[in-house]
Amino acid sequence: MNKFSLFGKFTVQEGKRDSMVEILLEAASSMKNLLECEIYLVNTSKDEPNTVYVYEVWSNENAHQESLTLE
């Protein structure tokens, strides 16, 4: 079982966290239509108000790379 996963940490400008979360949740919504995207989670932390985390699991690395070409 080969999978490709990413765990990203975005540090945003003061007061811009909610805007980044909105953008990433929109991306997460569009990933629902891709069978190769198994998990796309967006999280925030109470302790880090300018940070947004994203966790992704893909069927393979190529599927992730192809997703980066989508609008």
PDB file of N, CA and C in Angstrom:
ATOM      1  N   MET A   1       0.845  -1.168   0.000  1.00  0.00           N
ATOM      2  CA  MET A   1       0.000   0.000   0.000  1.00  0.00           C
ATOM      3  C   MET A   1       0.897   1.240   0.000  1.00  0.00           C
ATOM      4  N   ASN A   2       0.999   1.899  -1.112  1.00  0.00           N
ATOM      5  CA  ASN A   2       1.770   3.135  -1.236  1.00  0.00           C
ATOM      6  C   ASN A   2       0.823   4.320  -1.233  1.00  0.00           C
ATOM      7  N   LYS A   3       1.127   5.261  -0.400  1.00  0.00           N
ATOM      8  CA  LYS A   3       0.354   6.508  -0.311  1.00  0.00           C
ATOM      9  C   LYS A   3       1.330   7.675  -0.331  1.00  0.00           C
ATOM     10  N   PHE A   4       0.805   8.849  -0.584  1.00  0.00           N
ATOM     11  CA  PHE A   4       1.598  10.067  -0.529  1.00  0.00           C
ATOM     12  C   PHE A   4       0.879  11.010   0.418  1.00  0.00           C
ATOM     13  N   SER A   5       1.593  11.516   1.418  1.00  0.00           N
ATOM     14  CA  SER A   5       0.944  12.422   2.369  1.00  0.00           C
ATOM     15  C   SER A   5       1.788  13.667   2.588  1.00  0.00           C
ATOM     16  N   LEU A   6       1.098  14.716   2.974  1.00  0.00           N
ATOM     17  CA  LEU A   6       1.723  16.007   3.265  1.00  0.00           C
ATOM     18  C   LEU A   6       1.140  16.548   4.557  1.00  0.00           C
ATOM     19  N   PHE A   7       1.980  17.202   5.318  1.00  0.00           N
ATOM     20  CA  PHE A   7       1.515  17.932   6.484  1.00  0.00           C
ATOM     21  C   PHE A   7       2.123  19.311   6.369  1.00  0.00           C
ATOM     22  N   GLY A   8       1.283  20.307   6.102  1.00  0.00           N
ATOM     23  CA  GLY A   8       1.774  21.660   5.882  1.00  0.00           C
ATOM     24  C   GLY A   8       1.389  22.605   7.005  1.00  0.00           C
ATOM     25  N   LYS A   9       2.253  23.558   7.234  1.00  0.00           N
ATOM     26  CA  LYS A   9       1.996  24.600   8.226  1.00  0.00           C
ATOM     27  C   LYS A   9       2.138  25.947   7.536  1.00  0.00           C
ATOM     28  N   PHE A  10       1.051  26.706   7.510  1.00  0.00           N
ATOM     29  CA  PHE A  10       1.043  28.044   6.936  1.00  0.00           C
ATOM     30  C   PHE A  10       1.091  29.057   8.081  1.00  0.00           C
ATOM     31  N   THR A  11       2.029  29.963   8.014  1.00  0.00           N
ATOM     32  CA  THR A  11       2.064  31.074   8.955  1.00  0.00           C
ATOM     33  C   THR A  11       1.605  32.308   8.191  1.00  0.00           C
ATOM     34  N   VAL A  12       0.508  32.897   8.650  1.00  0.00           N
ATOM     35  CA  VAL A  12      -0.116  34.003   7.929  1.00  0.00           C
ATOM     36  C   VAL A  12       0.061  35.310   8.695  1.00  0.00           C
ATOM     37  N   GLN A  13      -0.206  36.397   8.008  1.00  0.00           N
ATOM     38  CA  GLN A  13      -0.124  37.714   8.637  1.00  0.00           C
ATOM     39  C   GLN A  13      -1.201  37.840   9.715  1.00  0.00           C
ATOM     40  N   GLU A  14      -0.912  38.680  10.686  1.00  0.00           N
ATOM     41  CA  GLU A  14      -1.852  38.946  11.779  1.00  0.00           C
ATOM     42  C   GLU A  14      -3.237  39.263  11.225  1.00  0.00           C
ATOM     43  N   GLY A  15      -4.242  38.549  11.695  1.00  0.00           N
ATOM     44  CA  GLY A  15      -5.620  38.797  11.288  1.00  0.00           C
ATOM     45  C   GLY A  15      -6.033  38.163   9.975  1.00  0.00           C
ATOM     46  N   LYS A  16      -5.161  37.403   9.340  1.00  0.00           N
ATOM     47  CA  LYS A  16      -5.473  36.810   8.026  1.00  0.00           C
ATOM     48  C   LYS A  16      -5.766  35.314   8.105  1.00  0.00           C
ATOM     49  N   ARG A  17      -5.758  34.759   9.309  1.00  0.00           N
ATOM     50  CA  ARG A  17      -5.958  33.313   9.433  1.00  0.00           C
ATOM     51  C   ARG A  17      -7.289  32.860   8.855  1.00  0.00           C
ATOM     52  N   ASP A  18      -8.368  33.552   9.176  1.00  0.00           N
ATOM     53  CA  ASP A  18      -9.687  33.127   8.704  1.00  0.00           C
ATOM     54  C   ASP A  18      -9.781  33.167   7.185  1.00  0.00           C
ATOM     55  N   SER A  19      -9.130  34.136   6.561  1.00  0.00           N
ATOM     56  CA  SER A  19      -9.123  34.206   5.092  1.00  0.00           C
ATOM     57  C   SER A  19      -8.405  32.990   4.506  1.00  0.00           C
ATOM     58  N   MET A  20      -7.275  32.613   5.115  1.00  0.00           N
ATOM     59  CA  MET A  20      -6.535  31.448   4.642  1.00  0.00           C
ATOM     60  C   MET A  20      -7.344  30.173   4.851  1.00  0.00           C
ATOM     61  N   VAL A  21      -8.001  30.065   5.984  1.00  0.00           N
ATOM     62  CA  VAL A  21      -8.841  28.899   6.252  1.00  0.00           C
ATOM     63  C   VAL A  21      -9.939  28.793   5.209  1.00  0.00           C
ATOM     64  N   GLU A  22     -10.567  29.902   4.876  1.00  0.00           N
ATOM     65  CA  GLU A  22     -11.632  29.909   3.871  1.00  0.00           C
ATOM     66  C   GLU A  22     -11.118  29.412   2.524  1.00  0.00           C
ATOM     67  N   ILE A  23      -9.971  29.880   2.104  1.00  0.00           N
ATOM     68  CA  ILE A  23      -9.374  29.452   0.834  1.00  0.00           C
ATOM     69  C   ILE A  23      -9.079  27.954   0.854  1.00  0.00           C
ATOM     70  N   LEU A  24      -8.496  27.494   1.953  1.00  0.00           N
ATOM     71  CA  LEU A  24      -8.132  26.074   2.042  1.00  0.00           C
ATOM     72  C   LEU A  24      -9.361  25.177   2.152  1.00  0.00           C
ATOM     73  N   LEU A  25     -10.411  25.637   2.811  1.00  0.00           N
ATOM     74  CA  LEU A  25     -11.647  24.849   2.871  1.00  0.00           C
ATOM     75  C   LEU A  25     -12.316  24.770   1.506  1.00  0.00           C
ATOM     76  N   GLU A  26     -12.187  25.822   0.722  1.00  0.00           N
ATOM     77  CA  GLU A  26     -12.692  25.786  -0.652  1.00  0.00           C
ATOM     78  C   GLU A  26     -11.923  24.740  -1.455  1.00  0.00           C
ATOM     79  N   ALA A  27     -10.615  24.709  -1.265  1.00  0.00           N
ATOM     80  CA  ALA A  27      -9.789  23.692  -1.929  1.00  0.00           C
ATOM     81  C   ALA A  27     -10.195  22.296  -1.459  1.00  0.00           C
ATOM     82  N   ALA A  28     -10.416  22.145  -0.165  1.00  0.00           N
ATOM     83  CA  ALA A  28     -10.830  20.847   0.380  1.00  0.00           C
ATOM     84  C   ALA A  28     -12.140  20.392  -0.246  1.00  0.00           C
ATOM     85  N   SER A  29     -13.056  21.318  -0.426  1.00  0.00           N
ATOM     86  CA  SER A  29     -14.336  20.989  -1.041  1.00  0.00           C
ATOM     87  C   SER A  29     -14.156  20.495  -2.466  1.00  0.00           C
ATOM     88  N   SER A  30     -13.269  21.126  -3.208  1.00  0.00           N
ATOM     89  CA  SER A  30     -13.048  20.706  -4.592  1.00  0.00           C
ATOM     90  C   SER A  30     -12.337  19.352  -4.656  1.00  0.00           C
ATOM     91  N   MET A  31     -11.602  18.996  -3.629  1.00  0.00           N
ATOM     92  CA  MET A  31     -10.903  17.709  -3.610  1.00  0.00           C
ATOM     93  C   MET A  31     -11.852  16.539  -3.384  1.00  0.00           C
ATOM     94  N   LYS A  32     -13.050  16.807  -2.888  1.00  0.00           N
ATOM     95  CA  LYS A  32     -14.023  15.737  -2.656  1.00  0.00           C
ATOM     96  C   LYS A  32     -14.351  14.979  -3.939  1.00  0.00           C
ATOM     97  N   ASN A  33     -14.206  15.628  -5.077  1.00  0.00           N
ATOM     98  CA  ASN A  33     -14.524  15.006  -6.361  1.00  0.00           C
ATOM     99  C   ASN A  33     -13.371  14.180  -6.924  1.00  0.00           C
ATOM    100  N   LEU A  34     -12.230  14.210  -6.277  1.00  0.00           N
ATOM    101  CA  LEU A  34     -11.062  13.481  -6.753  1.00  0.00           C
ATOM    102  C   LEU A  34     -10.897  12.195  -5.950  1.00  0.00           C
ATOM    103  N   LEU A  35     -11.048  11.067  -6.597  1.00  0.00           N
ATOM    104  CA  LEU A  35     -10.923   9.788  -5.903  1.00  0.00           C
ATOM    105  C   LEU A  35      -9.531   9.581  -5.321  1.00  0.00           C
ATOM    106  N   GLU A  36      -8.532  10.180  -5.957  1.00  0.00           N
ATOM    107  CA  GLU A  36      -7.150   9.999  -5.509  1.00  0.00           C
ATOM    108  C   GLU A  36      -6.854  10.730  -4.202  1.00  0.00           C
ATOM    109  N   CYS A  37      -7.677  11.728  -3.872  1.00  0.00           N
ATOM    110  CA  CYS A  37      -7.502  12.472  -2.622  1.00  0.00           C
ATOM    111  C   CYS A  37      -8.292  11.754  -1.532  1.00  0.00           C
ATOM    112  N   GLU A  38      -7.575  11.144  -0.612  1.00  0.00           N
ATOM    113  CA  GLU A  38      -8.227  10.362   0.424  1.00  0.00           C
ATOM    114  C   GLU A  38      -8.530  11.180   1.677  1.00  0.00           C
ATOM    115  N   ILE A  39      -7.677  12.149   1.988  1.00  0.00           N
ATOM    116  CA  ILE A  39      -7.892  13.015   3.148  1.00  0.00           C
ATOM    117  C   ILE A  39      -7.381  14.415   2.808  1.00  0.00           C
ATOM    118  N   TYR A  40      -8.153  15.424   3.167  1.00  0.00           N
ATOM    119  CA  TYR A  40      -7.708  16.818   3.056  1.00  0.00           C
ATOM    120  C   TYR A  40      -8.314  17.551   4.243  1.00  0.00           C
ATOM    121  N   LEU A  41      -7.522  17.742   5.276  1.00  0.00           N
ATOM    122  CA  LEU A  41      -7.997  18.358   6.511  1.00  0.00           C
ATOM    123  C   LEU A  41      -7.345  19.711   6.727  1.00  0.00           C
ATOM    124  N   VAL A  42      -8.126  20.648   7.209  1.00  0.00           N
ATOM    125  CA  VAL A  42      -7.642  21.995   7.532  1.00  0.00           C
ATOM    126  C   VAL A  42      -7.879  22.206   9.024  1.00  0.00           C
ATOM    127  N   ASN A  43      -6.827  22.632   9.728  1.00  0.00           N
ATOM    128  CA  ASN A  43      -6.919  22.822  11.177  1.00  0.00           C
ATOM    129  C   ASN A  43      -6.260  24.123  11.604  1.00  0.00           C
ATOM    130  N   THR A  44      -6.702  24.628  12.750  1.00  0.00           N
ATOM    131  CA  THR A  44      -6.064  25.775  13.378  1.00  0.00           C
ATOM    132  C   THR A  44      -5.699  25.385  14.812  1.00  0.00           C
ATOM    133  N   SER A  45      -4.914  26.235  15.442  1.00  0.00           N
ATOM    134  CA  SER A  45      -4.471  25.997  16.804  1.00  0.00           C
ATOM    135  C   SER A  45      -4.795  27.203  17.680  1.00  0.00           C
ATOM    136  N   LYS A  46      -5.321  26.952  18.854  1.00  0.00           N
ATOM    137  CA  LYS A  46      -5.591  28.046  19.798  1.00  0.00           C
ATOM    138  C   LYS A  46      -4.297  28.720  20.234  1.00  0.00           C
ATOM    139  N   ASP A  47      -3.232  27.934  20.301  1.00  0.00           N
ATOM    140  CA  ASP A  47      -1.948  28.455  20.786  1.00  0.00           C
ATOM    141  C   ASP A  47      -1.176  29.230  19.726  1.00  0.00           C
ATOM    142  N   GLU A  48      -1.554  29.073  18.451  1.00  0.00           N
ATOM    143  CA  GLU A  48      -0.857  29.750  17.361  1.00  0.00           C
ATOM    144  C   GLU A  48      -1.888  30.452  16.469  1.00  0.00           C
ATOM    145  N   PRO A  49      -2.297  31.668  16.834  1.00  0.00           N
ATOM    146  CA  PRO A  49      -3.395  32.339  16.139  1.00  0.00           C
ATOM    147  C   PRO A  49      -3.093  32.716  14.687  1.00  0.00           C
ATOM    148  N   ASN A  50      -1.852  32.679  14.264  1.00  0.00           N
ATOM    149  CA  ASN A  50      -1.501  33.021  12.877  1.00  0.00           C
ATOM    150  C   ASN A  50      -1.051  31.795  12.091  1.00  0.00           C
ATOM    151  N   THR A  51      -1.506  30.619  12.518  1.00  0.00           N
ATOM    152  CA  THR A  51      -1.069  29.381  11.886  1.00  0.00           C
ATOM    153  C   THR A  51      -2.267  28.569  11.421  1.00  0.00           C
ATOM    154  N   VAL A  52      -2.117  27.968  10.225  1.00  0.00           N
ATOM    155  CA  VAL A  52      -3.113  27.054   9.681  1.00  0.00           C
ATOM    156  C   VAL A  52      -2.370  25.790   9.248  1.00  0.00           C
ATOM    157  N   TYR A  53      -2.919  24.643   9.621  1.00  0.00           N
ATOM    158  CA  TYR A  53      -2.324  23.359   9.260  1.00  0.00           C
ATOM    159  C   TYR A  53      -3.188  22.663   8.220  1.00  0.00           C
ATOM    160  N   VAL A  54      -2.519  21.964   7.302  1.00  0.00           N
ATOM    161  CA  VAL A  54      -3.224  21.168   6.299  1.00  0.00           C
ATOM    162  C   VAL A  54      -2.590  19.779   6.275  1.00  0.00           C
ATOM    163  N   TYR A  55      -3.435  18.764   6.311  1.00  0.00           N
ATOM    164  CA  TYR A  55      -2.982  17.377   6.224  1.00  0.00           C
ATOM    165  C   TYR A  55      -3.658  16.749   5.020  1.00  0.00           C
ATOM    166  N   GLU A  56      -2.865  16.165   4.137  1.00  0.00           N
ATOM    167  CA  GLU A  56      -3.389  15.555   2.911  1.00  0.00           C
ATOM    168  C   GLU A  56      -2.859  14.136   2.769  1.00  0.00           C
ATOM    169  N   VAL A  57      -3.717  13.238   2.297  1.00  0.00           N
ATOM    170  CA  VAL A  57      -3.301  11.887   1.929  1.00  0.00           C
ATOM    171  C   VAL A  57      -3.831  11.623   0.526  1.00  0.00           C
ATOM    172  N   TRP A  58      -2.917  11.199  -0.338  1.00  0.00           N
ATOM    173  CA  TRP A  58      -3.219  10.938  -1.740  1.00  0.00           C
ATOM    174  C   TRP A  58      -2.881   9.499  -2.087  1.00  0.00           C
ATOM    175  N   SER A  59      -3.520   8.979  -3.116  1.00  0.00           N
ATOM    176  CA  SER A  59      -3.231   7.611  -3.542  1.00  0.00           C
ATOM    177  C   SER A  59      -1.791   7.476  -4.022  1.00  0.00           C
ATOM    178  N   ASN A  60      -1.237   8.581  -4.568  1.00  0.00           N
ATOM    179  CA  ASN A  60       0.166   8.581  -5.003  1.00  0.00           C
ATOM    180  C   ASN A  60       0.614  10.024  -5.224  1.00  0.00           C
ATOM    181  N   GLU A  61       1.909  10.208  -5.382  1.00  0.00           N
ATOM    182  CA  GLU A  61       2.457  11.560  -5.532  1.00  0.00           C
ATOM    183  C   GLU A  61       2.007  12.226  -6.830  1.00  0.00           C
ATOM    184  N   ASN A  62       1.883  11.447  -7.901  1.00  0.00           N
ATOM    185  CA  ASN A  62       1.443  12.026  -9.178  1.00  0.00           C
ATOM    186  C   ASN A  62       0.049  12.630  -9.075  1.00  0.00           C
ATOM    187  N   ALA A  63      -0.837  11.970  -8.341  1.00  0.00           N
ATOM    188  CA  ALA A  63      -2.192  12.492  -8.159  1.00  0.00           C
ATOM    189  C   ALA A  63      -2.146  13.847  -7.459  1.00  0.00           C
ATOM    190  N   HIS A  64      -1.284  13.973  -6.468  1.00  0.00           N
ATOM    191  CA  HIS A  64      -1.144  15.261  -5.784  1.00  0.00           C
ATOM    192  C   HIS A  64      -0.608  16.312  -6.740  1.00  0.00           C
ATOM    193  N   GLN A  65       0.423  15.992  -7.494  1.00  0.00           N
ATOM    194  CA  GLN A  65       1.003  16.945  -8.442  1.00  0.00           C
ATOM    195  C   GLN A  65      -0.028  17.425  -9.459  1.00  0.00           C
ATOM    196  N   GLU A  66      -0.852  16.500  -9.951  1.00  0.00           N
ATOM    197  CA  GLU A  66      -1.903  16.866 -10.909  1.00  0.00           C
ATOM    198  C   GLU A  66      -2.933  17.791 -10.270  1.00  0.00           C
ATOM    199  N   SER A  67      -3.193  17.620  -8.978  1.00  0.00           N
ATOM    200  CA  SER A  67      -4.186  18.476  -8.305  1.00  0.00           C
ATOM    201  C   SER A  67      -3.713  19.928  -8.243  1.00  0.00           C
ATOM    202  N   LEU A  68      -2.418  20.138  -8.284  1.00  0.00           N
ATOM    203  CA  LEU A  68      -1.887  21.489  -8.205  1.00  0.00           C
ATOM    204  C   LEU A  68      -2.136  22.290  -9.477  1.00  0.00           C
ATOM    205  N   THR A  69      -2.549  21.633 -10.545  1.00  0.00           N
ATOM    206  CA  THR A  69      -2.858  22.320 -11.788  1.00  0.00           C
ATOM    207  C   THR A  69      -4.332  22.745 -11.867  1.00  0.00           C
ATOM    208  N   LEU A  70      -5.137  22.320 -10.889  1.00  0.00           N
ATOM    209  CA  LEU A  70      -6.554  22.668 -10.894  1.00  0.00           C
ATOM    210  C   LEU A  70      -6.758  24.112 -10.422  1.00  0.00           C
ATOM    211  N   GLU A  71      -7.869  24.710 -10.832  1.00  0.00           N
ATOM    212  CA  GLU A  71      -8.186  26.076 -10.380  1.00  0.00           C
ATOM    213  C   GLU A  71      -8.439  26.110  -8.904  1.00  0.00           C
TER     214      GLU A  71
END
